[in-house]
XYZ file of C-alpha atoms in Angstrom:
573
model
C -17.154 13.503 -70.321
C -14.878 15.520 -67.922
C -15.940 17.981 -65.575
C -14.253 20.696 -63.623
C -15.710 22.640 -61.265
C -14.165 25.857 -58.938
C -10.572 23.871 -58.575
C -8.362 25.686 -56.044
C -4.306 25.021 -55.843
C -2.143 26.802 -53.556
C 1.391 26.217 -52.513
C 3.005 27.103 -49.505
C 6.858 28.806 -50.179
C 9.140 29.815 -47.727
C 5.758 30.899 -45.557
C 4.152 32.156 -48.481
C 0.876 30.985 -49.844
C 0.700 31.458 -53.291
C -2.477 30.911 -55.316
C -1.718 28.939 -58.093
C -5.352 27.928 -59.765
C -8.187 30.232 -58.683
C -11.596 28.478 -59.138
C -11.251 27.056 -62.243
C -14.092 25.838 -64.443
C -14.607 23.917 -67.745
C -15.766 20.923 -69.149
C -14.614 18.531 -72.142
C -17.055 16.658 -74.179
C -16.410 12.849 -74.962
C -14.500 13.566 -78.970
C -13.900 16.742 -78.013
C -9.996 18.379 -77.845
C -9.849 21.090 -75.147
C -6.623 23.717 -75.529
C -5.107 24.810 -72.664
C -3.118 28.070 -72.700
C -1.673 30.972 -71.307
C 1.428 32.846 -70.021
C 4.305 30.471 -68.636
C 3.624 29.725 -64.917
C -0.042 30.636 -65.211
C -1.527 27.107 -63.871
C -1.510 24.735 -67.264
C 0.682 22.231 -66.343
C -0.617 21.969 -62.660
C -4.273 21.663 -64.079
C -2.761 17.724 -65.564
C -1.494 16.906 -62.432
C -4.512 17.204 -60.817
C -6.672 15.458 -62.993
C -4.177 12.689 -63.286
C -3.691 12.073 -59.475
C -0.128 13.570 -59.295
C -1.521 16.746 -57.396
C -4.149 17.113 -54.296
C -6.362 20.316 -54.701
C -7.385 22.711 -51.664
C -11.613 22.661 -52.986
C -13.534 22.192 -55.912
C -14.286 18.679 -57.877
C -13.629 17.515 -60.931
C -15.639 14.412 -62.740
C -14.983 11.551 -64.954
C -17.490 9.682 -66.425
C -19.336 10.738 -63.198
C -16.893 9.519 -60.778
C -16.752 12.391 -58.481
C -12.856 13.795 -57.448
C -11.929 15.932 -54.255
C -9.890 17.290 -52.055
C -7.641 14.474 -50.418
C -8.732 11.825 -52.993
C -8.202 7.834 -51.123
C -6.651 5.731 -52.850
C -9.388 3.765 -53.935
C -10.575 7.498 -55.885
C -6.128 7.560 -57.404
C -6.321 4.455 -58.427
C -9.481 4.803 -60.589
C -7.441 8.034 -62.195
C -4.697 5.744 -62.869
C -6.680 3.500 -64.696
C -8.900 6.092 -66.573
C -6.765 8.734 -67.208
C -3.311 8.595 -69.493
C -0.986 11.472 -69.421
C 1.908 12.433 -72.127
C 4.886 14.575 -71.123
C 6.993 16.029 -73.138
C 10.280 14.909 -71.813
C 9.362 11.732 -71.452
C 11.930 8.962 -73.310
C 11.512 6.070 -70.665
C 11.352 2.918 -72.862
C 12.300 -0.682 -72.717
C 15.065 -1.599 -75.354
C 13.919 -4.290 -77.955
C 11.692 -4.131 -80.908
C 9.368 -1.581 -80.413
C 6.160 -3.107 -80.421
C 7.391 -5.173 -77.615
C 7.254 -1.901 -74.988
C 3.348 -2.265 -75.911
C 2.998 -5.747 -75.621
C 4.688 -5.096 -71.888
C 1.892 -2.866 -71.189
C -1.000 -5.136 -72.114
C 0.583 -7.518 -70.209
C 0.707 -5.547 -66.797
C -2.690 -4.807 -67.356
C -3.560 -8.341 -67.313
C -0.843 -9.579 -64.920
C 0.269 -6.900 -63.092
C 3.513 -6.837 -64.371
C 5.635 -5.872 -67.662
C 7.193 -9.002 -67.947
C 7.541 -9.849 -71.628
C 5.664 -12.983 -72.039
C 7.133 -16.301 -74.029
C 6.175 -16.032 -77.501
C 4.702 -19.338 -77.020
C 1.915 -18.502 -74.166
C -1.390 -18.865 -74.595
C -2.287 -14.763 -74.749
C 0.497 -14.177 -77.243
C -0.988 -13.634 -80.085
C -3.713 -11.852 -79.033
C -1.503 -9.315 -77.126
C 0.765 -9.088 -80.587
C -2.399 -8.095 -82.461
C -3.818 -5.590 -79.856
C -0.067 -3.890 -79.632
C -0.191 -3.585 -83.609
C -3.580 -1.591 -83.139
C -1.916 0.853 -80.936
C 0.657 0.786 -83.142
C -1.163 1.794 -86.181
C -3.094 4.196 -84.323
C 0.688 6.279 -83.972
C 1.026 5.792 -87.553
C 4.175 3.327 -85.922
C 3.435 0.025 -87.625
C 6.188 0.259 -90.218
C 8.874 0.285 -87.421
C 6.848 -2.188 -85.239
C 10.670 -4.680 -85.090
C 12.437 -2.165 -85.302
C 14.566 -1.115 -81.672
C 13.043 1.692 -79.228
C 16.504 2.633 -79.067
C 16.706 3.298 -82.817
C 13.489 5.833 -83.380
C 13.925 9.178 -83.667
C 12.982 11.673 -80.304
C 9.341 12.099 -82.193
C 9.026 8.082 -82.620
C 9.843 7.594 -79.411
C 7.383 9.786 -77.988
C 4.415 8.238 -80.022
C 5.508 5.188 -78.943
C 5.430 6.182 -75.553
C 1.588 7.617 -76.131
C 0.831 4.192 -77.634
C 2.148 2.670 -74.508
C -0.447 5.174 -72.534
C -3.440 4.671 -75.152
C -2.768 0.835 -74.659
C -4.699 0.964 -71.010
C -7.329 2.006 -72.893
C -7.930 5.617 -70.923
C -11.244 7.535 -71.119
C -9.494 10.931 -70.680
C -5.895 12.017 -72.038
C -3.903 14.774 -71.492
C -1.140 16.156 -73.402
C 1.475 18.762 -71.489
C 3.263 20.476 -74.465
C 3.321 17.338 -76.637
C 5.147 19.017 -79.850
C 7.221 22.286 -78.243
C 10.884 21.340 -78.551
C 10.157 19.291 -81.566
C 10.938 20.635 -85.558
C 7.809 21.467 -87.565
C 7.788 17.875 -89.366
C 7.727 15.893 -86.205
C 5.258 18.553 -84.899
C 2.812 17.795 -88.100
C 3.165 13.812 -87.421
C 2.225 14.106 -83.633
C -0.568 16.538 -84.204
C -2.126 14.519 -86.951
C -1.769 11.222 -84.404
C -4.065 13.172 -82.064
C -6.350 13.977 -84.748
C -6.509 10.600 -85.333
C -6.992 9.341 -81.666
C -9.934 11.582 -80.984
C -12.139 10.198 -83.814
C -10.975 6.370 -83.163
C -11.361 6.455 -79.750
C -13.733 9.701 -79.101
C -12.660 10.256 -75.510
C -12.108 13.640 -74.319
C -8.276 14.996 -74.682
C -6.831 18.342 -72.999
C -3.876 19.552 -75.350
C -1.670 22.199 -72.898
C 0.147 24.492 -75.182
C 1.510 27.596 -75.503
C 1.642 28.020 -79.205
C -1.224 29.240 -80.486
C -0.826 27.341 -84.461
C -1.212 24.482 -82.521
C -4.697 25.307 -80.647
C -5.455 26.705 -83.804
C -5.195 23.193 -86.041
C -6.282 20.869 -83.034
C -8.986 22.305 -80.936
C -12.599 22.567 -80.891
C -12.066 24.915 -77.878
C -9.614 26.838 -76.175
C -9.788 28.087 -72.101
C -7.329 30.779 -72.021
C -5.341 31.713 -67.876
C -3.953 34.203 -66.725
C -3.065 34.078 -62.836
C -4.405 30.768 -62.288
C -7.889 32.339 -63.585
C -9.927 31.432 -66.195
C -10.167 34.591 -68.542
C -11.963 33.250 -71.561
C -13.107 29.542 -72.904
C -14.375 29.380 -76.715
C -13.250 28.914 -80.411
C -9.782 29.244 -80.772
C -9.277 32.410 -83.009
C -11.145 34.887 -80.769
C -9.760 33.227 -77.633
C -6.044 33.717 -78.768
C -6.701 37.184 -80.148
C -7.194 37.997 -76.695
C -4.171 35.778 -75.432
C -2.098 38.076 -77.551
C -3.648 41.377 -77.420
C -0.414 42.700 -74.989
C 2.064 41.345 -76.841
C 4.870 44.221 -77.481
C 6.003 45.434 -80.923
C 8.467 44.069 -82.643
C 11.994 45.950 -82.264
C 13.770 45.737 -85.568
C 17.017 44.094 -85.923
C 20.071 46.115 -85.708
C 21.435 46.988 -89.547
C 24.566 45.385 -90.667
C 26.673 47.366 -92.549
C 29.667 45.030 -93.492
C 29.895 41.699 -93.514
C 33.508 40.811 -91.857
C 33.835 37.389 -90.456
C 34.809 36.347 -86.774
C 34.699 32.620 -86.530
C 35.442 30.655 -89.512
C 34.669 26.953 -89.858
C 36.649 24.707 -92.723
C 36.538 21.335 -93.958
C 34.586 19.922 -90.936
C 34.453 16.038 -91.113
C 33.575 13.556 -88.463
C 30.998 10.803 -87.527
C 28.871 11.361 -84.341
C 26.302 8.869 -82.982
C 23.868 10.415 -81.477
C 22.285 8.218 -78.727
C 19.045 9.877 -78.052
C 17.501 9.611 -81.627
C 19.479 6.365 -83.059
C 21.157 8.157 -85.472
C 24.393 8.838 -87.047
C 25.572 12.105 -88.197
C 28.465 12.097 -90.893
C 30.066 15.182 -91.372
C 31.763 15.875 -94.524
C 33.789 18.830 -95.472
C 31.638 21.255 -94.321
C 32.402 25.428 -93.988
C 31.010 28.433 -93.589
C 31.112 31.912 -91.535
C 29.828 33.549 -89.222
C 30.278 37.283 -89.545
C 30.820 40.069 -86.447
C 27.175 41.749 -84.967
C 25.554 39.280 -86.630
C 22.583 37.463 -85.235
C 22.558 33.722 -86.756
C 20.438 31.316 -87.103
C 21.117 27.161 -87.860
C 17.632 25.225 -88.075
C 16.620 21.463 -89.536
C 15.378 19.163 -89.224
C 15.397 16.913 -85.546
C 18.539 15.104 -86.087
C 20.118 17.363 -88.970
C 23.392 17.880 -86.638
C 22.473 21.520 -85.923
C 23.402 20.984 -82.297
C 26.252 19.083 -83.049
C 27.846 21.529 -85.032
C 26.988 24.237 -82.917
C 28.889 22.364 -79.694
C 31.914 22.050 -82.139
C 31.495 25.838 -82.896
C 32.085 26.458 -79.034
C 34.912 24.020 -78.782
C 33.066 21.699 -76.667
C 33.139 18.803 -79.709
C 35.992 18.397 -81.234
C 35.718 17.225 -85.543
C 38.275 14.712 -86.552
C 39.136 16.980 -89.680
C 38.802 20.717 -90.259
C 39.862 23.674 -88.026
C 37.363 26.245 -85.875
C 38.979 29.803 -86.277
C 38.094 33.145 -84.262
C 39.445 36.143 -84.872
C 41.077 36.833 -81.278
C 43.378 40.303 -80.693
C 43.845 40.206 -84.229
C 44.479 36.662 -85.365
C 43.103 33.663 -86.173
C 43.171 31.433 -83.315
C 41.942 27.752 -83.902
C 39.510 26.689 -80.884
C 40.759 22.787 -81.406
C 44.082 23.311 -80.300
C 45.309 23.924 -77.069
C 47.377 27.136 -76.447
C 47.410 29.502 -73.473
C 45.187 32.154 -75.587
C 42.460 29.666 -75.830
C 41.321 30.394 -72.255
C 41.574 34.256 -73.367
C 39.407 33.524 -76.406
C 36.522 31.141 -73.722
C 36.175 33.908 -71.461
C 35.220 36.237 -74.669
C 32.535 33.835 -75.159
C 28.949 32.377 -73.479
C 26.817 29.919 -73.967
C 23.408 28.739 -73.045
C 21.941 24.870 -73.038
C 18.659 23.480 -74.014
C 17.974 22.864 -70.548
C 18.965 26.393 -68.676
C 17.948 26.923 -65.405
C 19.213 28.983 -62.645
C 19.792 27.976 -59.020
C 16.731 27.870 -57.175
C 18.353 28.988 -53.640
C 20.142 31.290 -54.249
C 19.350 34.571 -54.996
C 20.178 36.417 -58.629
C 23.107 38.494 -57.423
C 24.877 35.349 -56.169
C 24.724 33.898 -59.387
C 25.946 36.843 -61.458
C 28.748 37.003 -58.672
C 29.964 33.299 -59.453
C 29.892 34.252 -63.073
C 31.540 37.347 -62.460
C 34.433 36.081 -60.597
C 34.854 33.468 -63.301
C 35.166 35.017 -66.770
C 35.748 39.055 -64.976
C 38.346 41.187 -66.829
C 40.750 40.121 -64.352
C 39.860 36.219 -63.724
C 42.052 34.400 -65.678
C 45.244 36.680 -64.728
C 44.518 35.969 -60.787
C 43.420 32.070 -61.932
C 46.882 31.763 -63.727
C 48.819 33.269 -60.486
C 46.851 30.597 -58.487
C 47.137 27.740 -60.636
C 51.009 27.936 -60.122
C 51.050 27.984 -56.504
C 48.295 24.633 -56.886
C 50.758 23.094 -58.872
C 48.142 23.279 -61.527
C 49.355 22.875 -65.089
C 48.064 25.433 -68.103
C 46.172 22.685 -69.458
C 44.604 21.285 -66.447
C 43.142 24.804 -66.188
C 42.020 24.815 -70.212
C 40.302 21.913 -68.760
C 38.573 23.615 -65.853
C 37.508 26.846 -67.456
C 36.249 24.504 -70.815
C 34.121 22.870 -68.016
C 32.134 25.725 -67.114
C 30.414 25.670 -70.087
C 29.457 22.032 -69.686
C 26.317 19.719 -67.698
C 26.784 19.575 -64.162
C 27.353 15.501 -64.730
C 30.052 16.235 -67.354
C 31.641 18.178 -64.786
C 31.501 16.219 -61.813
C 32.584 13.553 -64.168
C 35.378 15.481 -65.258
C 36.695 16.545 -62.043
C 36.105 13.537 -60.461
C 39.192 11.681 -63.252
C 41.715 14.443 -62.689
C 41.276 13.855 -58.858
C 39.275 17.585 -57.813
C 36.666 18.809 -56.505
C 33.951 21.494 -57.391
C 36.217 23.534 -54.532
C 38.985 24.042 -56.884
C 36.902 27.218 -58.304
C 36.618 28.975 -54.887
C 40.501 28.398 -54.851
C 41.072 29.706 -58.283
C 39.439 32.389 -58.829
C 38.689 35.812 -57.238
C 35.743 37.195 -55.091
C 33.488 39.571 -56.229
C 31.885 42.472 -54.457
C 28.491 43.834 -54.146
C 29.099 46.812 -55.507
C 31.178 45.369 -58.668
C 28.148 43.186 -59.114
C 25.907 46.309 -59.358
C 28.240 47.961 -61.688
C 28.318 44.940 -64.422
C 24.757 44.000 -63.871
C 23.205 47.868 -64.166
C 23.519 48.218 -68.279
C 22.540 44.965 -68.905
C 19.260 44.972 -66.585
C 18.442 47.842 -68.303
C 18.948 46.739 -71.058
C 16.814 43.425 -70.690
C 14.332 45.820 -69.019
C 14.989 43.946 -65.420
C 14.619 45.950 -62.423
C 17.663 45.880 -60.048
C 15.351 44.693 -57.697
C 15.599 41.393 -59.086
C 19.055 40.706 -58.049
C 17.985 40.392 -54.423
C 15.369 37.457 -55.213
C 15.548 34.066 -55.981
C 14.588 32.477 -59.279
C 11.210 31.546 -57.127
C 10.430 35.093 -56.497
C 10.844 36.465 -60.314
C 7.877 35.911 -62.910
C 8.471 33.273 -65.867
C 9.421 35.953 -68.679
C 11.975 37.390 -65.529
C 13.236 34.268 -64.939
C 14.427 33.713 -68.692
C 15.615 37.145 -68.934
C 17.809 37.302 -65.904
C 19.141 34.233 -66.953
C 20.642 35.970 -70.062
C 21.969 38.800 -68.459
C 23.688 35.859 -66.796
C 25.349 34.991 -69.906
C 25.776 38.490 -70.595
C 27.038 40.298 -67.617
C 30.698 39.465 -68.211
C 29.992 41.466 -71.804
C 30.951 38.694 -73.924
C 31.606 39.330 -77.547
C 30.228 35.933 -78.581
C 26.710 34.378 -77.533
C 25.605 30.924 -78.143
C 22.035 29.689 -77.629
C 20.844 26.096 -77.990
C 16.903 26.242 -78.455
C 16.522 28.289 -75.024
C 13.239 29.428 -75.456
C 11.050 26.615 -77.055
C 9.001 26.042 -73.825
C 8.070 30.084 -73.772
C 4.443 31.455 -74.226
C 4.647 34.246 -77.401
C 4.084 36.937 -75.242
C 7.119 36.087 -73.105
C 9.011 35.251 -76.094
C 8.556 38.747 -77.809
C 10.029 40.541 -75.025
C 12.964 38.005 -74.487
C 13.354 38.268 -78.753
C 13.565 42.017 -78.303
C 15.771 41.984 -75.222
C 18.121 39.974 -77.540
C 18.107 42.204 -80.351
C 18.825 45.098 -77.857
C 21.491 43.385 -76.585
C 22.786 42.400 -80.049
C 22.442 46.423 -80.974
C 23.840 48.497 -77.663
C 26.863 45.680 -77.407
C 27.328 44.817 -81.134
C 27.260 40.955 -79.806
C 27.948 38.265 -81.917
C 24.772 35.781 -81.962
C 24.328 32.060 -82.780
C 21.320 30.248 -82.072
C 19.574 26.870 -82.612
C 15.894 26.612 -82.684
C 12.939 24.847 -84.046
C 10.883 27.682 -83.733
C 10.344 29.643 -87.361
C 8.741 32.595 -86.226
C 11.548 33.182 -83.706
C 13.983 32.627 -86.778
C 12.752 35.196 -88.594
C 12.433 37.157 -86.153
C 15.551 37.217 -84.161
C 17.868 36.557 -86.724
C 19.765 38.216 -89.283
C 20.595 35.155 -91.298
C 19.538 31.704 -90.992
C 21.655 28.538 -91.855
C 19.201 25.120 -92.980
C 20.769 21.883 -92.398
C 19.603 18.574 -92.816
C 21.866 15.318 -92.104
C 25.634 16.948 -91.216
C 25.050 19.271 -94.841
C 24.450 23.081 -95.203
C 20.890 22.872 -97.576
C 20.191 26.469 -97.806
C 21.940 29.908 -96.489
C 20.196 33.303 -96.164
C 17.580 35.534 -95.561
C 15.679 34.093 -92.849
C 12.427 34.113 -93.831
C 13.195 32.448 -97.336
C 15.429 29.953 -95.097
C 11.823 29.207 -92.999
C 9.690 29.042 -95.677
C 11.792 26.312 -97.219
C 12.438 24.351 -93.889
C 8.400 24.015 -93.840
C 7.934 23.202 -97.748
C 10.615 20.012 -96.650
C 8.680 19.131 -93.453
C 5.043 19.480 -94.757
C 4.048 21.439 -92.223
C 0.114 22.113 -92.610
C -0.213 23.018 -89.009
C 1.981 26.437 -89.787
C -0.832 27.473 -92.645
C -1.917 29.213 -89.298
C -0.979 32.763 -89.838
C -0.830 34.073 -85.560
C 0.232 37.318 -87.195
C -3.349 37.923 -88.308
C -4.659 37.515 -84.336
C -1.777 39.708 -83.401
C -2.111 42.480 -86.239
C -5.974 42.529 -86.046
């Protein structure tokens, strides 16, 4: 049985105190799953650091099996959380290599030793730490791959191994911060069905933080709903996320299409890529299609289908070992492969956001437009061509740097580092930008993303959640590029933040006629946002069409039951 009772969490910014949880309440019955949700940045995350240990609290208590928690917990009150408690992020991939079961078998063993040592097959213990491990094991539906490597599991394996791992110290509360978001709808419906099963085997008390209300909706008994670090509303999940949603905005339709005339086309892709993270290989074989002007596209899959792979070789960051990446470019076809001088012409036509976006915490909104003004401006690459001759720096060398901009800050630094620069070569390269420039570029675009110019001034610490995202597109926008490319940059986003970012796109995709090509995971965003939607599933185009037909047939291959959840109903009624 959990308890929590009038929890208050404030953090001090830049002199500012800023309220964070307001006298929070609830409690969690042993076999009982709890749902956390609310806007992004309204206290969920924080609540699981607190109960865990991670965070102190300014007042209130919270109670475990009647252990008693406050304010400026000893350690002798941590440590008990660190044995009762067990805590599942996201993010998480920290694993030891070798058959899988072993990275449980390490667990028992610190729990008994104190360390993860792997013990000799031949101790004493072995076989009854083997045997225990296989529970856990079975209890992620993970028994089948029990030899096989950690390294080898797919990114939804690995993270139910990683719960085993947590499960294995035998915890009397668990907590789960967005356990399924940047997952595809089969690995979600494996991972939700794993908790199901963990709450009747071990009938402790789980907290499931979410934003997505199909998930609260097939997983919890009950659902406390913040806003503002207040409790609004605790109850049964229907009537609680009816009134979660009850301001989300209308729907702005999608921009017609009139013509379908193509402006990147891809031919005869083939290649093998390993990807690392999820074990797998992709094998690319002959593959084409096209992507046509105005158009807002969609390519989903399956985790592991090679959507993101593609996508990078779309933007000439991944180059295919056969086939050729066209865009119509002042008229002609220009291949994105090849080096030529108009490549860097064709890049600064073009933006792209990561998985992992984020904006510079320090500095303030206007400076970062600024930087991404003065590097892909109307008149950047003529003054970056002017200076690259004095430098001594060859047209290539700069292909290089202005590819790089587009990259991870380690691929960068990595980058740089081999042809002997710095991250100082920009400043020398390319122009400043004024205030009043940055105002000018910034004012349709805000406008259109329905951002007040007051935002520029602030940092991204001063901006709400739904701000944050949005300024961060008008970052990718403010240069008015005629191409955009998204990889899944909204999974982690509450739906009422991700309406008004999915009509801000469509806006965007209507006043400026921008080209559109997104990844995601996320079917209702599909057919929402998109035009057209591409289904792929290992390195091969499946299915090609209307989006919601595209969807619909993504979820028929992944056996999604979770998504029987129609949200529309809570929205609509």
């Amino acid at each position: 049985m959990l308890e929590v009772s009038n929890i208050v969490k404030e953090y001090e910014f830049k002199d500012e105190v800023k309220r964070i949880l307001d006298n929070v309440s609830f409690n969690v019955a042993d076999g009982e799953i709890l749902g956390i949700t609310g806007k992004s940045g309204c206290g969920k995350t924080t609540i699981l650091k607190i109960l865990r240990g991670l965070e102190d609290f300014q007042s209130g208590y919270f109670e475990i099996d009647g252990e008693r928690i406050e304010p400026g917990a000893g350690k002798d009150k941590l440590k008990f959380l660190a044995f009762n408690s067990a805590i599942h992020l996201q993010r998480n991939f920290g694993l030891w290599n070798g058959p899988a079961v072993e990275n449980i078998i390490r667990r028992l063993n610190f729990l008994e030793e104190g360390h993860e040592g792997l013990p000799d097959t031949e101790a004493y213990n072995y076989d009854e730490l083997y045997e225990k491990a296989m529970y856990y094991m079975r209890l992620v539906r993970l028994d089948h791959k029990a030899k096989h490597s950690s390294n080898l599991l797919s990114g939804g394996e690995k993270q139910r191994l990683i719960l085993a791992r947590q499960l294995a110290a035998q915890p009397h509360l668990l907590l789960l911060d967005e356990p399924v978001t940047m997952t595809d709808p089969g690995t979600k419906q494996e991972m939700l069905d794993v908790i199901k099963d963990i709450r009747k085997e071990l009938n402790i008390p789980i907290i499931v933080v979410s934003h997505l209300p199909e998930i609260h909706l097939y997983l919890a008994d009950r659902v406390v709903y913040l806003e503002g670090g207040k409790v609004i509303e605790t109850g049964e999940a229907k009537y609680v996320l009816k009134h979660f949603l009850k301001d989300i905005k209308e729907q702005t339709p999608l921009a017609e299409i009139n013509s379908k005339e193509p402006i990147i086309k891809v031919r005869g892709l083939s290649n093998r890529f390993a990807l690392l993270r999820v074990g797998e290989v992709l094998k690319f074989e002959d593959l084409s299609l096209e992507i046509n002007k105005g158009e807002i596209t969609s390519l989903i899959g399956p985790s592991g289908a090679g959507k993101t792979t593609l996508l990078k070789m779309i933007e000439g960051l991944r180059y295919p070992k056969e086939g050729e990446i066209t865009y119509l470019h002042d008229g002609n076809w220009l291949n994105i492969i090849d080096f030529t001088i108009q490549r860097l012409d064709l890049r600064r036509k073009m933006s792209i956001m990561h998985q992992e976006f984020t904006l510079s915490p320090h500095s303030t909104i206007r400076d970062q437009l600024a930087f991404k003004l003065r590097l892909k401006g109307e008149t950047s690459l003529k003054y970056a061509r002017e200076k690259a001759a004095e430098l001594g720096i060859s047209d290539e060398k700069l292909d290089i740097l202005y590819k790089l901009t587009e990259v991870t800050e380690e691929e960068k630094d990595k980058t740089l580092s081999e042809m002997g620069l710095t991250i100082d070569v920009y400043a020398k390269l390319f122009p400043t930008i004024t205030k009043g420039t940055v105002d000018t570029q910034a004012a349709q675009v805000f406008e259109t993303l329905d951002l007040p110019m007051s935002v520029l001034d602030k940092t991204p610490y001063q901006i709400s959640g739904g701000e944050h995202v949005r300024a961060y597109i008008a970052l990718a926008l403010v240069t008015r590029p005629e191409i955009l490319m998204l990889d899944e940059p909204f999974g982690d986003l509450d739906p009422v933040t991700l309406r008004d970012v999915t009509n801000s796109l469509k806006n965007i995709n209507r006043k400026f006629g921008t080209t559109i090509v997104f990844v995601s995971h996320h079917t209702d965003f599909v057919r929402e946002a998109a035009h057209r939607a591409i289904l792929l599933d290992d390195a091969k185009i499946i299915m090609d069409g209307n989006p919601e037909e595209v969807c619909h047939k993504l979820i028929e291959m992944s056996d999604a039951k979770y998504l029987e959840h129609d949200i529309s109903e809570l929205i609509e009624s």
